[in-house]
mmCIF file of C-alpha atoms in Angstrom:
data_model
loop_
_atom_site.group_PDB
_atom_site.id
_atom_site.type_symbol
_atom_site.label_atom_id
_atom_site.label_comp_id
_atom_site.label_asym_id
_atom_site.label_seq_id
_atom_site.Cartn_x
_atom_site.Cartn_y
_atom_site.Cartn_z
ATOM 1 C CA MET A 1 183.699 198.251 -257.634
ATOM 2 C CA TYR A 2 185.278 198.462 -254.201
ATOM 3 C CA GLN A 3 186.540 195.530 -252.469
ATOM 4 C CA VAL A 4 185.723 194.614 -248.724
ATOM 5 C CA LEU A 5 187.628 191.644 -247.112
ATOM 6 C CA ILE A 6 187.082 189.685 -244.133
ATOM 7 C CA LEU A 7 190.070 188.277 -242.509
ATOM 8 C CA SER A 8 189.158 185.352 -240.025
ATOM 9 C CA VAL A 9 191.941 184.378 -237.557
ATOM 10 C CA ARG A 10 191.950 181.570 -235.145
ATOM 11 C CA MET A 11 194.657 180.231 -232.978
ATOM 12 C CA ASN A 12 194.342 177.908 -230.106
ATOM 13 C CA SER A 13 197.212 177.338 -227.373
ATOM 14 C CA LYS A 14 197.389 175.872 -223.950
ATOM 15 C CA LEU A 15 199.840 177.622 -221.656
ATOM 16 C CA SER A 16 200.341 177.168 -217.962
ATOM 17 C CA TYR A 17 201.874 179.808 -215.647
ATOM 18 C CA LYS A 18 203.515 179.368 -212.225
ATOM 19 C CA TYR A 19 203.946 182.322 -209.842
ATOM 20 C CA TYR A 20 207.033 182.918 -207.715
ATOM 21 C CA LYS A 21 207.463 185.412 -204.849
ATOM 22 C CA ASP A 22 210.731 186.329 -206.138
ATOM 23 C CA THR A 23 210.542 188.553 -209.198
ATOM 24 C CA LEU A 24 213.686 187.528 -211.000
ATOM 25 C CA ARG A 25 212.604 183.996 -210.628
ATOM 26 C CA ILE A 26 209.387 184.840 -212.128
ATOM 27 C CA PHE A 27 211.137 186.571 -215.052
ATOM 28 C CA PHE A 28 213.711 183.826 -216.001
ATOM 29 C CA THR A 29 211.241 180.936 -215.291
ATOM 30 C CA LEU A 30 208.443 182.295 -217.530
ATOM 31 C CA PHE A 31 210.915 183.262 -220.173
ATOM 32 C CA SER A 32 212.511 179.854 -220.380
ATOM 33 C CA ILE A 33 209.020 178.276 -220.500
ATOM 34 C CA PHE A 34 207.943 180.451 -223.521
ATOM 35 C CA ILE A 35 211.284 179.607 -225.300
ATOM 36 C CA LEU A 36 210.680 175.850 -224.792
ATOM 37 C CA LEU A 37 207.092 176.257 -226.087
ATOM 38 C CA GLU A 38 208.269 178.116 -228.963
ATOM 39 C CA ALA A 39 210.825 175.652 -229.925
ATOM 40 C CA TYR A 40 208.260 172.572 -230.293
ATOM 41 C CA TYR A 41 204.790 174.099 -230.448
ATOM 42 C CA ASP A 42 203.837 175.048 -233.994
ATOM 43 C CA PRO A 43 200.387 176.967 -233.857
ATOM 44 C CA ALA A 44 198.191 177.129 -236.771
ATOM 45 C CA VAL A 45 196.518 180.310 -237.836
ATOM 46 C CA ILE A 46 193.969 179.870 -240.821
ATOM 47 C CA GLU A 47 193.462 183.385 -242.548
ATOM 48 C CA ARG A 48 190.442 183.274 -244.813
ATOM 49 C CA SER A 49 189.730 186.247 -247.401
ATOM 50 C CA PHE A 50 186.191 187.020 -248.882
ATOM 51 C CA SER A 51 185.550 189.716 -251.289
ATOM 52 C CA TYR A 52 182.252 191.803 -250.989
ATOM 53 C CA THR A 53 180.713 194.824 -252.925
ATOM 54 C CA SER A 54 179.617 196.462 -249.708
ATOM 55 C CA ILE A 55 180.737 196.828 -246.156
ATOM 56 C CA GLN A 56 177.488 196.027 -244.576
ATOM 57 C CA GLU A 57 177.571 192.808 -246.658
ATOM 58 C CA ALA A 58 180.705 191.971 -245.295
ATOM 59 C CA ILE A 59 179.602 192.621 -241.847
ATOM 60 C CA ASN A 60 176.615 190.510 -242.123
ATOM 61 C CA ALA A 61 178.943 187.621 -243.250
ATOM 62 C CA ALA A 62 181.408 187.993 -240.540
ATOM 63 C CA ASN A 63 181.873 185.931 -237.478
ATOM 64 C CA PRO A 64 182.503 187.346 -234.067
ATOM 65 C CA GLY A 65 186.372 187.938 -233.849
ATOM 66 C CA ASP A 66 186.684 188.463 -237.874
ATOM 67 C CA THR A 67 188.432 191.728 -239.229
ATOM 68 C CA VAL A 68 186.463 193.296 -242.120
ATOM 69 C CA LEU A 69 189.173 195.197 -244.153
ATOM 70 C CA VAL A 70 187.867 197.912 -246.214
ATOM 71 C CA SER A 71 189.794 199.143 -249.255
ATOM 72 C CA PRO A 72 190.003 202.544 -250.254
ATOM 73 C CA GLY A 73 187.179 204.314 -251.689
ATOM 74 C CA ILE A 74 184.011 206.587 -250.974
ATOM 75 C CA TYR A 75 181.138 204.283 -249.503
ATOM 76 C CA TYR A 76 177.499 205.742 -249.156
ATOM 77 C CA GLU A 77 176.346 203.467 -246.471
ATOM 78 C CA ASP A 78 174.808 203.481 -243.016
ATOM 79 C CA LEU A 79 176.332 200.611 -241.134
ATOM 80 C CA ILE A 80 174.978 198.514 -238.351
ATOM 81 C CA ILE A 81 177.512 196.350 -236.280
ATOM 82 C CA ASN A 82 175.839 193.794 -234.162
ATOM 83 C CA LYS A 83 178.774 191.480 -233.549
ATOM 84 C CA SER A 84 182.168 191.614 -232.066
ATOM 85 C CA ILE A 85 184.284 192.308 -235.116
ATOM 86 C CA ILE A 86 187.080 194.680 -236.120
ATOM 87 C CA LEU A 87 186.071 197.354 -238.886
ATOM 88 C CA LYS A 88 189.316 198.789 -240.357
ATOM 89 C CA SER A 89 191.203 200.041 -243.204
ATOM 90 C CA ASN A 90 194.905 200.395 -244.009
ATOM 91 C CA ASP A 91 194.439 203.909 -245.533
ATOM 92 C CA PRO A 92 192.223 206.011 -243.609
ATOM 93 C CA TYR A 93 192.822 209.216 -245.642
ATOM 94 C CA SER A 94 191.354 207.446 -248.776
ATOM 95 C CA THR A 95 188.785 205.184 -247.025
ATOM 96 C CA ILE A 96 185.724 207.423 -246.527
ATOM 97 C CA ILE A 97 182.314 206.561 -245.293
ATOM 98 C CA CYS A 98 179.649 209.282 -245.915
ATOM 99 C CA GLY A 99 176.614 207.442 -244.961
ATOM 100 C CA LYS A 100 173.339 207.309 -246.666
ATOM 101 C CA ASP A 101 169.586 207.792 -245.433
ATOM 102 C CA SER A 102 170.009 207.210 -241.501
ATOM 103 C CA ASP A 103 170.970 209.844 -238.947
ATOM 104 C CA THR A 104 173.732 207.808 -237.787
ATOM 105 C CA ILE A 105 176.556 206.538 -239.912
ATOM 106 C CA ILE A 106 177.801 203.491 -238.025
ATOM 107 C CA THR A 107 175.899 202.296 -235.197
ATOM 108 C CA ILE A 108 177.546 199.700 -232.767
ATOM 109 C CA LYS A 109 175.204 197.280 -231.079
ATOM 110 C CA ALA A 110 177.710 194.620 -229.771
ATOM 111 C CA ASN A 111 180.365 194.486 -226.987
ATOM 112 C CA GLY A 112 184.010 194.359 -228.264
ATOM 113 C CA VAL A 113 183.715 196.205 -231.576
ATOM 114 C CA ILE A 114 186.892 197.959 -232.991
ATOM 115 C CA ILE A 115 186.746 200.644 -235.543
ATOM 116 C CA GLU A 116 190.101 201.736 -236.856
ATOM 117 C CA GLY A 117 191.621 203.645 -239.683
ATOM 118 C CA LEU A 118 188.585 205.208 -241.409
ATOM 119 C CA THR A 119 187.474 208.630 -242.390
ATOM 120 C CA ILE A 120 183.742 209.386 -241.373
ATOM 121 C CA ARG A 121 182.382 212.421 -243.122
ATOM 122 C CA PRO A 122 178.608 213.083 -244.099
ATOM 123 C CA LEU A 123 177.950 214.826 -247.165
ATOM 124 C CA GLU A 124 175.740 217.534 -245.333
ATOM 125 C CA GLU A 125 177.874 219.478 -243.040
ATOM 126 C CA ARG A 126 177.129 218.574 -239.225
ATOM 127 C CA SER A 127 174.227 216.508 -240.107
ATOM 128 C CA LYS A 128 174.798 213.040 -238.631
ATOM 129 C CA ILE A 129 176.449 210.956 -235.769
ATOM 130 C CA GLY A 130 179.681 209.430 -236.911
ATOM 131 C CA VAL A 131 179.967 206.535 -234.666
ATOM 132 C CA TYR A 132 177.090 205.721 -232.006
ATOM 133 C CA ILE A 133 177.929 203.464 -229.209
ATOM 134 C CA ARG A 134 174.755 202.600 -227.437
ATOM 135 C CA SER A 135 174.322 200.426 -224.439
ATOM 136 C CA VAL A 136 177.355 198.166 -225.190
ATOM 137 C CA ASN A 137 180.783 198.053 -223.551
ATOM 138 C CA SER A 138 184.518 197.532 -224.328
ATOM 139 C CA CYS A 139 184.460 198.945 -227.841
ATOM 140 C CA ILE A 140 187.458 200.869 -229.404
ATOM 141 C CA VAL A 141 187.279 203.851 -232.022
ATOM 142 C CA THR A 142 190.931 204.553 -233.044
ATOM 143 C CA SER A 143 193.153 206.166 -235.700
ATOM 144 C CA SER A 144 190.266 207.478 -237.488
ATOM 145 C CA PHE A 145 189.223 210.850 -238.915
ATOM 146 C CA PHE A 146 185.848 212.707 -238.328
ATOM 147 C CA GLU A 147 184.545 215.725 -240.255
ATOM 148 C CA ASN A 148 181.263 217.563 -240.469
ATOM 149 C CA CYS A 149 179.379 215.418 -238.152
ATOM 150 C CA ASP A 150 176.729 216.431 -235.720
ATOM 151 C CA VAL A 151 178.459 214.243 -233.188
ATOM 152 C CA ALA A 152 181.621 212.334 -234.141
ATOM 153 C CA VAL A 153 181.470 209.734 -231.387
ATOM 154 C CA LYS A 154 178.424 209.552 -229.142
ATOM 155 C CA LEU A 155 178.240 206.983 -226.086
ATOM 156 C CA ASP A 156 174.925 206.338 -224.536
ATOM 157 C CA ASN A 157 174.696 204.264 -221.511
ATOM 158 C CA SER A 158 177.985 202.407 -222.201
ATOM 159 C CA PHE A 159 181.036 201.326 -220.209
ATOM 160 C CA ASN A 160 184.555 200.689 -220.683
ATOM 161 C CA ASN A 161 184.808 202.139 -224.220
ATOM 162 C CA GLU A 162 188.044 203.898 -225.548
ATOM 163 C CA VAL A 163 188.293 206.562 -228.230
ATOM 164 C CA TYR A 164 191.964 207.362 -229.072
ATOM 165 C CA LYS A 165 194.336 208.850 -231.640
ATOM 166 C CA CYS A 166 191.529 210.253 -233.657
ATOM 167 C CA SER A 167 191.208 213.531 -235.364
ATOM 168 C CA ILE A 168 187.857 215.324 -235.019
ATOM 169 C CA LYS A 169 187.198 218.675 -236.398
ATOM 170 C CA ASN A 170 184.234 220.886 -237.698
ATOM 171 C CA CYS A 171 181.492 218.996 -235.853
ATOM 172 C CA ASN A 172 178.780 220.310 -233.428
ATOM 173 C CA VAL A 173 180.190 217.771 -230.736
ATOM 174 C CA GLY A 174 183.504 216.002 -230.872
ATOM 175 C CA ILE A 175 182.911 213.121 -228.337
ATOM 176 C CA LYS A 176 179.628 213.007 -226.235
ATOM 177 C CA LEU A 177 179.063 210.776 -223.342
ATOM 178 C CA TRP A 178 175.468 210.536 -222.530
ATOM 179 C CA TYR A 179 173.144 208.985 -219.803
ATOM 180 C CA PHE A 180 174.949 207.061 -216.979
ATOM 181 C CA SER A 181 177.810 206.212 -219.156
ATOM 182 C CA CYS A 182 180.932 205.395 -217.236
ATOM 183 C CA ASN A 183 184.580 204.263 -217.148
ATOM 184 C CA ASN A 184 185.249 205.283 -220.642
ATOM 185 C CA SER A 185 188.509 206.715 -221.829
ATOM 186 C CA PHE A 186 189.125 209.361 -224.448
ATOM 187 C CA TYR A 187 192.995 210.110 -224.928
ATOM 188 C CA GLU A 188 195.481 211.351 -227.632
ATOM 189 C CA ASN A 189 192.875 212.707 -229.892
ATOM 190 C CA LYS A 190 192.982 216.058 -231.763
ATOM 191 C CA ILE A 191 189.762 217.770 -231.296
ATOM 192 C CA ILE A 192 189.718 220.888 -233.384
ATOM 193 C CA SER A 193 187.224 223.721 -234.581
ATOM 194 C CA ASN A 194 183.817 222.094 -233.178
ATOM 195 C CA SER A 195 181.255 223.824 -231.173
ATOM 196 C CA VAL A 196 182.060 221.460 -228.207
ATOM 197 C CA GLY A 197 185.152 219.402 -228.023
ATOM 198 C CA VAL A 198 184.206 216.761 -225.361
ATOM 199 C CA ASP A 199 180.688 216.815 -223.743
ATOM 200 C CA LEU A 200 180.227 214.596 -220.610
ATOM 201 C CA ARG A 201 176.635 214.926 -219.472
ATOM 202 C CA ALA A 202 173.358 213.335 -218.179
ATOM 203 C CA TYR A 203 174.906 211.594 -214.974
ATOM 204 C CA SER A 204 178.058 210.258 -216.923
ATOM 205 C CA PHE A 205 180.905 209.512 -214.341
ATOM 206 C CA ALA A 206 184.273 207.936 -213.726
ATOM 207 C CA SER A 207 185.531 208.601 -217.248
ATOM 208 C CA THR A 208 188.876 209.806 -218.282
ATOM 209 C CA VAL A 209 189.750 212.627 -220.776
ATOM 210 C CA SER A 210 193.522 212.804 -220.947
ATOM 211 C CA SER A 211 196.433 213.772 -223.525
ATOM 212 C CA ASN A 212 194.130 215.447 -225.999
ATOM 213 C CA VAL A 213 194.577 218.480 -227.938
ATOM 214 C CA ILE A 214 191.480 220.638 -227.772
ATOM 215 C CA VAL A 215 191.829 223.693 -229.367
ATOM 216 C CA ASN A 216 189.813 226.306 -231.485
ATOM 217 C CA ASN A 217 186.313 225.105 -230.318
ATOM 218 C CA SER A 218 183.556 227.157 -228.784
ATOM 219 C CA ILE A 219 183.648 225.010 -225.623
ATOM 220 C CA GLY A 220 186.716 222.798 -224.927
ATOM 221 C CA ILE A 221 185.412 220.189 -222.385
ATOM 222 C CA TYR A 222 181.711 220.501 -221.051
ATOM 223 C CA VAL A 223 180.916 218.691 -218.047
ATOM 224 C CA SER A 224 177.032 218.830 -217.116
ATOM 225 C CA HIS A 225 175.634 216.822 -214.182
ATOM 226 C CA SER A 226 178.366 214.317 -214.410
ATOM 227 C CA HIS A 227 180.679 213.424 -211.292
ATOM 228 C CA ASP A 228 183.885 211.650 -210.495
ATOM 229 C CA ASN A 229 185.640 212.135 -213.944
ATOM 230 C CA LYS A 230 189.145 212.964 -214.725
ATOM 231 C CA LEU A 231 190.481 215.641 -217.117
ATOM 232 C CA LYS A 232 194.163 215.503 -217.170
ATOM 233 C CA ARG A 233 197.147 216.336 -219.291
ATOM 234 C CA ASN A 234 195.064 218.253 -222.005
ATOM 235 C CA VAL A 235 196.078 220.951 -224.069
ATOM 236 C CA ILE A 236 193.028 223.171 -223.955
ATOM 237 C CA GLY A 237 193.431 226.452 -225.910
ATOM 238 C CA GLU A 238 192.193 229.264 -227.983
ATOM 239 C CA ASN A 239 188.493 228.002 -227.483
ATOM 240 C CA SER A 240 186.108 231.131 -228.099
ATOM 241 C CA PHE A 241 184.067 230.767 -225.117
ATOM 242 C CA CYS A 242 185.873 228.600 -222.398
ATOM 243 C CA GLY A 243 188.360 225.848 -222.089
ATOM 244 C CA ILE A 244 186.234 223.882 -219.507
ATOM 245 C CA TYR A 245 182.762 224.456 -218.406
ATOM 246 C CA LEU A 246 181.392 222.809 -215.275
ATOM 247 C CA TYR A 247 177.687 222.918 -214.922
ATOM 248 C CA GLY A 248 175.136 221.648 -212.333
ATOM 249 C CA VAL A 249 175.003 220.561 -208.721
ATOM 250 C CA LEU A 250 175.676 217.033 -209.814
ATOM 251 C CA SER A 251 179.012 217.950 -211.414
ATOM 252 C CA LYS A 252 181.158 217.386 -208.475
ATOM 253 C CA ASN A 253 184.141 215.289 -207.396
ATOM 254 C CA ASN A 254 185.756 215.842 -210.772
ATOM 255 C CA LEU A 255 189.536 215.910 -210.794
ATOM 256 C CA ILE A 256 191.209 218.451 -213.150
ATOM 257 C CA THR A 257 194.845 218.416 -213.118
ATOM 258 C CA LEU A 258 198.094 218.707 -215.398
ATOM 259 C CA ASN A 259 196.202 220.593 -218.080
ATOM 260 C CA ASN A 260 197.739 223.510 -220.284
ATOM 261 C CA ILE A 261 194.703 225.933 -220.165
ATOM 262 C CA THR A 262 195.707 228.788 -222.416
ATOM 263 C CA ARG A 263 194.433 231.790 -224.477
ATOM 264 C CA ASN A 264 190.704 230.988 -223.982
ATOM 265 C CA LYS A 265 188.014 233.740 -223.321
ATOM 266 C CA TYR A 266 187.471 231.940 -220.145
ATOM 267 C CA GLY A 267 189.940 229.264 -218.754
ATOM 268 C CA MET A 268 187.188 227.897 -216.603
ATOM 269 C CA TYR A 269 183.516 228.593 -216.388
ATOM 270 C CA LEU A 270 181.606 227.368 -213.365
ATOM 271 C CA TRP A 271 177.706 227.398 -212.736
ATOM 272 C CA LEU A 272 176.353 225.714 -209.685
ATOM 273 C CA SER A 273 179.215 223.116 -209.742
ATOM 274 C CA GLU A 274 181.317 222.263 -206.649
ATOM 275 C CA SER A 275 183.473 219.714 -204.717
ATOM 276 C CA ASN A 276 185.721 219.489 -207.669
ATOM 277 C CA LEU A 277 189.628 219.323 -207.202
ATOM 278 C CA ILE A 278 191.464 221.604 -209.535
ATOM 279 C CA TYR A 279 195.137 221.815 -209.192
ATOM 280 C CA ARG A 280 198.585 221.671 -210.945
ATOM 281 C CA ASN A 281 197.147 223.183 -214.092
ATOM 282 C CA ASN A 282 198.599 226.120 -216.161
ATOM 283 C CA PHE A 283 196.370 229.048 -216.610
ATOM 284 C CA ILE A 284 198.082 230.998 -219.311
ATOM 285 C CA ASP A 285 197.019 234.116 -221.228
ATOM 286 C CA ASN A 286 193.287 233.576 -220.761
ATOM 287 C CA LYS A 287 191.161 236.722 -221.026
ATOM 288 C CA ASN A 288 189.695 235.555 -217.570
ATOM 289 C CA HIS A 289 191.288 232.474 -216.069
ATOM 290 C CA VAL A 290 188.029 231.639 -214.131
ATOM 291 C CA TYR A 291 184.387 232.997 -214.156
ATOM 292 C CA ILE A 292 182.069 231.921 -211.598
ATOM 293 C CA VAL A 293 178.347 232.746 -212.257
ATOM 294 C CA LEU A 294 177.175 235.087 -209.660
ATOM 295 C CA ASP A 295 174.405 232.374 -208.086
ATOM 296 C CA SER A 296 177.322 230.011 -207.647
ATOM 297 C CA TYR A 297 179.401 231.858 -205.356
ATOM 298 C CA ASP A 298 178.625 229.795 -202.498
ATOM 299 C CA CYS A 299 179.734 226.612 -204.329
ATOM 300 C CA PRO A 300 183.119 225.788 -203.005
ATOM 301 C CA ASN A 301 185.828 223.884 -205.114
ATOM 302 C CA GLU A 302 189.366 223.051 -204.096
ATOM 303 C CA TRP A 303 192.047 224.794 -206.218
ATOM 304 C CA ASN A 304 195.159 223.277 -204.526
ATOM 305 C CA ALA A 305 196.526 220.010 -202.938
ATOM 306 C CA SER A 306 198.294 219.933 -199.791
ATOM 307 C CA TYR A 307 201.760 221.595 -199.271
ATOM 308 C CA PRO A 308 204.166 221.272 -200.946
ATOM 309 C CA GLU A 309 202.420 220.111 -204.077
ATOM 310 C CA GLY A 310 200.666 223.187 -204.326
ATOM 311 C CA GLY A 311 197.997 224.863 -206.564
ATOM 312 C CA ASN A 312 197.922 226.163 -210.276
ATOM 313 C CA PHE A 313 200.030 228.447 -212.139
ATOM 314 C CA TRP A 314 197.980 231.832 -212.959
ATOM 315 C CA SER A 315 199.785 233.932 -215.676
ATOM 316 C CA GLY A 316 199.723 237.602 -214.738
ATOM 317 C CA TYR A 317 199.736 236.804 -210.854
ATOM 318 C CA LEU A 318 203.071 238.383 -209.907
ATOM 319 C CA GLU A 319 203.079 238.435 -205.981
ATOM 320 C CA LYS A 320 206.195 237.525 -203.938
ATOM 321 C CA ASP A 321 207.763 234.273 -203.000
ATOM 322 C CA GLU A 322 209.600 235.067 -200.001
ATOM 323 C CA PHE A 323 208.331 232.546 -197.483
ATOM 324 C CA ARG A 324 207.976 228.712 -197.303
ATOM 325 C CA GLY A 325 205.925 226.088 -195.303
ATOM 326 C CA ARG A 326 202.455 225.019 -194.999
ATOM 327 C CA PHE A 327 201.466 228.549 -193.522
ATOM 328 C CA GLN A 328 203.958 230.198 -195.783
ATOM 329 C CA ASN A 329 205.539 231.694 -192.609
ATOM 330 C CA VAL A 330 209.120 230.563 -192.601
ATOM 331 C CA THR A 331 211.835 232.537 -194.402
ATOM 332 C CA GLY A 332 212.802 231.179 -197.654
ATOM 333 C CA SER A 333 211.346 230.664 -201.209
ATOM 334 C CA ASP A 334 209.651 227.268 -202.203
ATOM 335 C CA GLY A 335 208.137 228.061 -205.746
ATOM 336 C CA ILE A 336 204.787 228.905 -204.133
ATOM 337 C CA ILE A 337 203.352 232.511 -204.095
ATOM 338 C CA ASP A 338 202.930 233.655 -200.500
ATOM 339 C CA LYS A 339 199.575 235.294 -201.033
ATOM 340 C CA PRO A 340 196.586 233.033 -202.160
ATOM 341 C CA TYR A 341 195.023 233.490 -205.606
ATOM 342 C CA ILE A 342 191.338 234.492 -204.674
ATOM 343 C CA ILE A 343 188.696 233.648 -207.258
ATOM 344 C CA SER A 344 185.731 233.933 -204.917
ATOM 345 C CA GLU A 345 185.298 233.586 -201.104
ATOM 346 C CA LYS A 346 184.796 229.885 -201.381
ATOM 347 C CA ASN A 347 187.256 229.310 -204.246
ATOM 348 C CA VAL A 348 190.740 230.037 -203.339
ATOM 349 C CA ASP A 349 194.105 228.617 -204.493
ATOM 350 C CA TYR A 350 196.223 228.764 -201.233
ATOM 351 C CA TYR A 351 199.162 227.642 -203.024
ATOM 352 C CA PRO A 352 199.496 229.516 -206.253
ATOM 353 C CA LEU A 353 202.618 228.521 -208.129
ATOM 354 C CA VAL A 354 205.363 230.912 -209.195
ATOM 355 C CA TYR A 355 206.364 229.062 -212.370
ATOM 356 C CA PRO A 356 204.328 227.038 -214.987
ATOM 357 C CA ILE A 357 204.340 223.268 -214.745
ATOM 358 C CA LYS A 358 206.706 221.919 -217.308
ATOM 359 C CA ASP A 359 206.611 218.240 -216.266
ATOM 360 C CA LEU A 360 202.743 217.307 -216.909
ATOM 361 C CA THR A 361 203.578 213.648 -216.145
ATOM 362 C CA ASP A 362 200.718 211.937 -213.995
ATOM 363 C CA TYR A 363 202.523 210.761 -210.815
ATOM 364 C CA SER A 364 199.407 209.347 -209.091
ATOM 365 C CA PRO A 365 199.652 205.742 -207.857
ATOM 366 C CA GLU A 366 197.299 204.459 -210.422
ATOM 367 C CA SER A 367 199.655 205.264 -213.168
ATOM 368 C CA LYS A 368 202.505 203.377 -211.861
ATOM 369 C CA TYR A 369 203.067 199.703 -212.682
ATOM 370 C CA ASP A 370 204.391 197.322 -210.021
ATOM 371 C CA PHE A 371 207.977 196.184 -211.190
ATOM 372 C CA MET A 372 206.890 192.559 -211.058
ATOM 373 C CA ILE A 373 203.830 193.026 -213.269
ATOM 374 C CA ALA A 374 205.831 194.945 -215.689
ATOM 375 C CA LEU A 375 208.311 192.138 -216.020
ATOM 376 C CA ILE A 376 205.649 189.625 -216.683
ATOM 377 C CA ILE A 377 204.075 191.876 -219.411
ATOM 378 C CA VAL A 378 207.410 192.029 -221.141
ATOM 379 C CA VAL A 379 207.795 188.178 -220.899
ATOM 380 C CA ILE A 380 204.374 188.006 -222.472
ATOM 381 C CA LEU A 381 205.176 190.264 -225.307
ATOM 382 C CA LEU A 382 208.487 188.637 -226.088
ATOM 383 C CA SER A 383 207.094 185.128 -226.126
ATOM 384 C CA SER A 384 204.319 186.391 -228.476
ATOM 385 C CA PHE A 385 206.939 187.697 -230.830
ATOM 386 C CA LEU A 386 208.935 184.647 -230.642
ATOM 387 C CA VAL A 387 206.005 182.313 -231.199
ATOM 388 C CA GLY A 388 204.962 184.668 -234.176
ATOM 389 C CA PHE A 389 207.654 183.309 -236.150
ATOM 390 C CA LYS A 390 206.081 179.814 -236.598
ATOM 391 C CA LEU A 391 202.645 180.840 -237.748
ATOM 392 C CA LYS A 392 201.290 178.822 -240.602
ATOM 393 C CA ARG A 393 198.975 180.861 -242.949
ATOM 394 C CA SER A 394 196.583 179.691 -245.711
ATOM 395 C CA THR A 395 194.537 182.110 -247.670
ATOM 396 C CA TYR A 396 190.998 181.513 -249.024
ATOM 397 C CA LYS A 397 189.496 184.082 -251.206
ATOM 398 C CA LEU A 398 186.064 184.336 -252.666
ATOM 399 C CA SER A 399 185.194 187.234 -255.169
ATOM 400 C CA LEU A 400 181.385 187.910 -255.591
#
C-alpha cells in the first residue's frame, strides 16, 4: 500500500509597509519593522496530515492551497486536478506515475497548480500526454522527469505558466504550446532525444524559451505561425534535422539571441517566416548554418543588431577584420568581420563576429533589477527567515 499525504498550511499575518524615496532609509526602516514584528508576533501554522491509498483520492479531499505529498512507488492512475494545489514528492526518481486508461496522465483544470518532483512515464512508448494544462493560468511544472510520452507537457490556450528544471527525453514532443497560449516560460530544462524538443504553434505568442539544453532531437525548437516569442541562452546541438525551425507567415517578430547552435544538420531552417531578429548567437559546426526554402527568399529577417553590438558568430567564415565603425571603413579592428555574411539577398548579417560569444548573459533592460527593488526583496526574504523561527506546528494524521 502506498501512502499519499495532504499537508495543509495556513498562516495569517498583518503587515504594513511604508515607502521612502531614499533607498537606504527604505532598507533600514523595513528591516527594523520586520525585526520588531519577529520579536512579538508568533504566527501559528497548522499542518494536518491525512493518508490515502490513491493520489486521486487525496486530490479530491484536498482544499485549495493544500499540498498532496506522494510517497515513492509506481502509480497506475490518470489524474485530474481541478483545484489550486501542490502535487509533489520528495523522491522524483522513485515516485512514478504511469497513467491508466486515458490519453493524458495528469490533466490540470485549475489556475495556480504546482507539479513538482515526479517521474511521469507511460507504459507504452510515446503513447500519452504527460501533463496537459488546458485553458488555465499560472501553473508550474518543475523538477520532474518525463519519459516515453507522446507530449511531455502540453499547454493549450493557457497563460503565464512555467516549466523549469525538468528532464524530458524519448518523447514525440517535449513541450508543446498550442492555440493562442501566451506569456509562458520554459527554462533550465534538459530536453534530449525527442522528435521535437519545444513546439510553439497555432498562434502562440509572447512566450520565452531560455537556458535549456536541447540536444539530440530531430528538431530542437519548432515555431509555427507564432510570433513575439523569445528564444535565448539555449544550448541547441546535435539535432538530426535542425536546431531551430521557423515556419509560416505569422512566425514573425521572434527574438533569437545568445544561443549556442552547434553541430546540427541545419542550424536554422526558415520557411515563409520573416521579420525576426536573430543576433548574437554562435553558429558552430553545423552542416549548414541556415537554410531558407526557395520560395522564402523574399522573406527578410534581421541578422544583426546595430553597431557595435553586432551580429552572429559563423564558424568557417574566415574573412578579415581590418576596419571598424558603422560602415566598416575606418582603419582598425573591432571584432566584427568587414565583409557581411550573406545567407540570401534579404537575409544578411552585416556585422558577423570574429570570435564566438563566451558571455551569453542577457543584458536586456528587462533582466536588470532596480537597486531599490532588490533591497526590498532582500528585506522580505530575511524577515521571512526570521519569522520562520517562531512557527508553531501541530500534526494530525488519519490512515484509511
